[in-house]
């Protein structure tokens, strides 16, 4: 009898670089999409399958509701059938403001607040009163932030300089900003004499504002003439604008900028909880809500299990499954109060995954974008078990992945390729793992680690003394100079605390490449991100005598119809959005006038269509050649200068970020998980870049889980033995070859990869 297969049917897929491909994806299985970075994996999974599923789900709502929801354009495909509702766990870093914690991100905090409002003694009131966001609940001293931040006068002001010479070191209040310009032109302060030479009264007015009860007018000059404005004092203004508000919402200034010119200490009133002392008097079994939030999750589970009150028990039973998800993901050492911004990459990845688990719904398609990113090999094993449990609950699990352990756990593999960019976009292979042959991934399935048996020697060292950042246990470390060093250990063991904080504090000249994503947009290109677009525009300007802005689609050179976007999105009211290529500029974004000028036979758009390889031979200017060569070194030679950063894959974005940092001249390079998002085949190119840097006399230190990088290093330092309280100690220092004889978690997997490629 004919068997009907339950599968997702996709025909004629054409998004981005996809070449009119057809796919049948079986449901109820673990499907892994693999292939080189930029081969088309995300174009199938995210830009087609996930987008169409979301679009169809939204169509179930009435028009007036739909208008308030995200709107998705139908992907470029001939047919998309049998799609299920999707849950997407993307590779993007966790967002959240400075108050975001594990408890708020996982939606556990509201349940704990409800618990205290119902059974806590003495009774306080509603659940909202237990929040540092509420007017009653927040600490009156620190406004709910848990820290007292105050401007540091000597960091903000250089008393030996005048206002015009940037006596104010904080950029938004310096002459480069309107506020600094206002100080110089309001007539109250002489902008050309050093602040130390101001009379006492005038200096007090500048720094602290008028005395109590007084007002001083400082006219603000506009094109309509002077406008009345009260002068409030530089420090009160700094406190009001940059301390007593959520800085993460501001543009042009970061929290780091503010903290660099401030002092910050634990709030003595609330002891860092951000809560009103009256709220902290309410307790359950002797613990207040701040103490609940500071318990390790394993301890919190025990406390919730001990609640006997019937109402409290009902509330606790709603919180327990969410907490168990985190514990089962190996995060039992975290607390609800742990700030999201302080989590390591691996910890953040698992919290993100845990948030999407525990649903009673089935027949869902779960889509994961490199779930192994930032995870130690020991933790990848835990991840695989979680993916299998999702499948057993009658769900389809689709994963974009480069990690060989996850690939081997798949029921079916779909490899995209054969190359990247214009050389990708085809299905190279679909089927079982055992039959995978003759492809980039097949060549790596029997990959054996190449242990560095001839490491470089060093007679000079970096030293870190009594490091105690976060969970570090007052450790002393010596790191050899002018060699390739790997810092490894499970997530939360203290790697980032040691290197990104303690090390960078001791060696501030270090060029650091963290895990923050690059700013991506449809108006940012490879050329603008690498800082060579200004040079290209200058070449055209010099050659043609026209203003440089004419050769920018964000300025004078923009197509007058689409305003430099290259596409038009007509207003279609309640219908699905539609994007149409601009007919006036044929999608080039430039005006006819801009395209009429040429340099060495090419107009601006023809230059932006050059691949990195072609640009190496076209340009003669050393600065451009050097920066373009950096892109080639990290394996992006197939991309064009004009490719938008928003169209890059995760692996391509990672390498672009590395290229932008590696072009800087320095002697110490510190990189946090540079292999994120890279296919194993791309690792060799990146390793060559690092080895070349070391050969030129630089020190390269990488925080890594990837065993290929650890095996190729000259020196390895492992932290552990676990995460959180169980971490923060040095458990191994030595060469990769010496690590083969150690008894640590990383050593276990290094031995496994060296001896047993299967």
Tab-separated table of N, CA, C and O in Angstrom, residues 138-144 269 275-277:
chain	number	residue	atom	x	y	z
A	138	UNK	N	11.350	49.999	44.532
A	138	UNK	CA	12.747	50.312	44.228
A	138	UNK	C	13.440	50.980	45.416
A	138	UNK	O	12.818	51.708	46.193
A	139	UNK	N	14.743	50.719	45.529
A	139	UNK	CA	15.557	51.316	46.592
A	139	UNK	C	15.637	52.830	46.378
A	139	UNK	O	15.952	53.276	45.270
A	140	UNK	N	15.351	53.621	47.413
A	140	UNK	CA	15.381	55.073	47.245
A	140	UNK	C	16.786	55.631	47.005
A	140	UNK	O	16.944	56.712	46.442
A	141	UNK	N	17.825	54.861	47.376
A	141	UNK	CA	19.203	55.345	47.257
A	141	UNK	C	19.744	55.186	45.842
A	141	UNK	O	20.346	56.090	45.277
A	142	UNK	N	19.529	54.002	45.245
A	142	UNK	CA	20.156	53.701	43.938
A	142	UNK	C	19.138	53.613	42.806
A	142	UNK	O	19.500	53.214	41.689
A	143	UNK	N	17.873	53.958	43.077
A	143	UNK	CA	16.793	53.922	42.069
A	143	UNK	C	16.618	52.547	41.450
A	143	UNK	O	16.241	52.423	40.283
A	144	UNK	N	16.935	51.497	42.219
A	144	UNK	CA	16.676	50.136	41.766
A	144	UNK	C	17.794	49.469	41.003
A	144	UNK	O	17.661	48.327	40.572
A	269	UNK	N	22.330	50.720	51.071
A	269	UNK	CA	20.959	50.648	51.578
A	269	UNK	C	20.302	49.309	51.251
A	269	UNK	O	19.647	48.701	52.094
A	275	UNK	N	16.191	46.822	45.888
A	275	UNK	CA	14.856	46.843	46.502
A	275	UNK	C	14.800	47.723	47.750
A	275	UNK	O	15.793	47.877	48.478
A	276	UNK	N	13.630	48.238	47.997
A	276	UNK	CA	13.352	49.026	49.192
A	276	UNK	C	13.554	48.156	50.443
A	276	UNK	O	13.089	47.015	50.477
A	277	UNK	N	14.243	48.656	51.473
A	277	UNK	CA	14.446	47.865	52.692
A	277	UNK	C	13.146	47.337	53.303
A	277	UNK	O	13.136	46.252	53.908
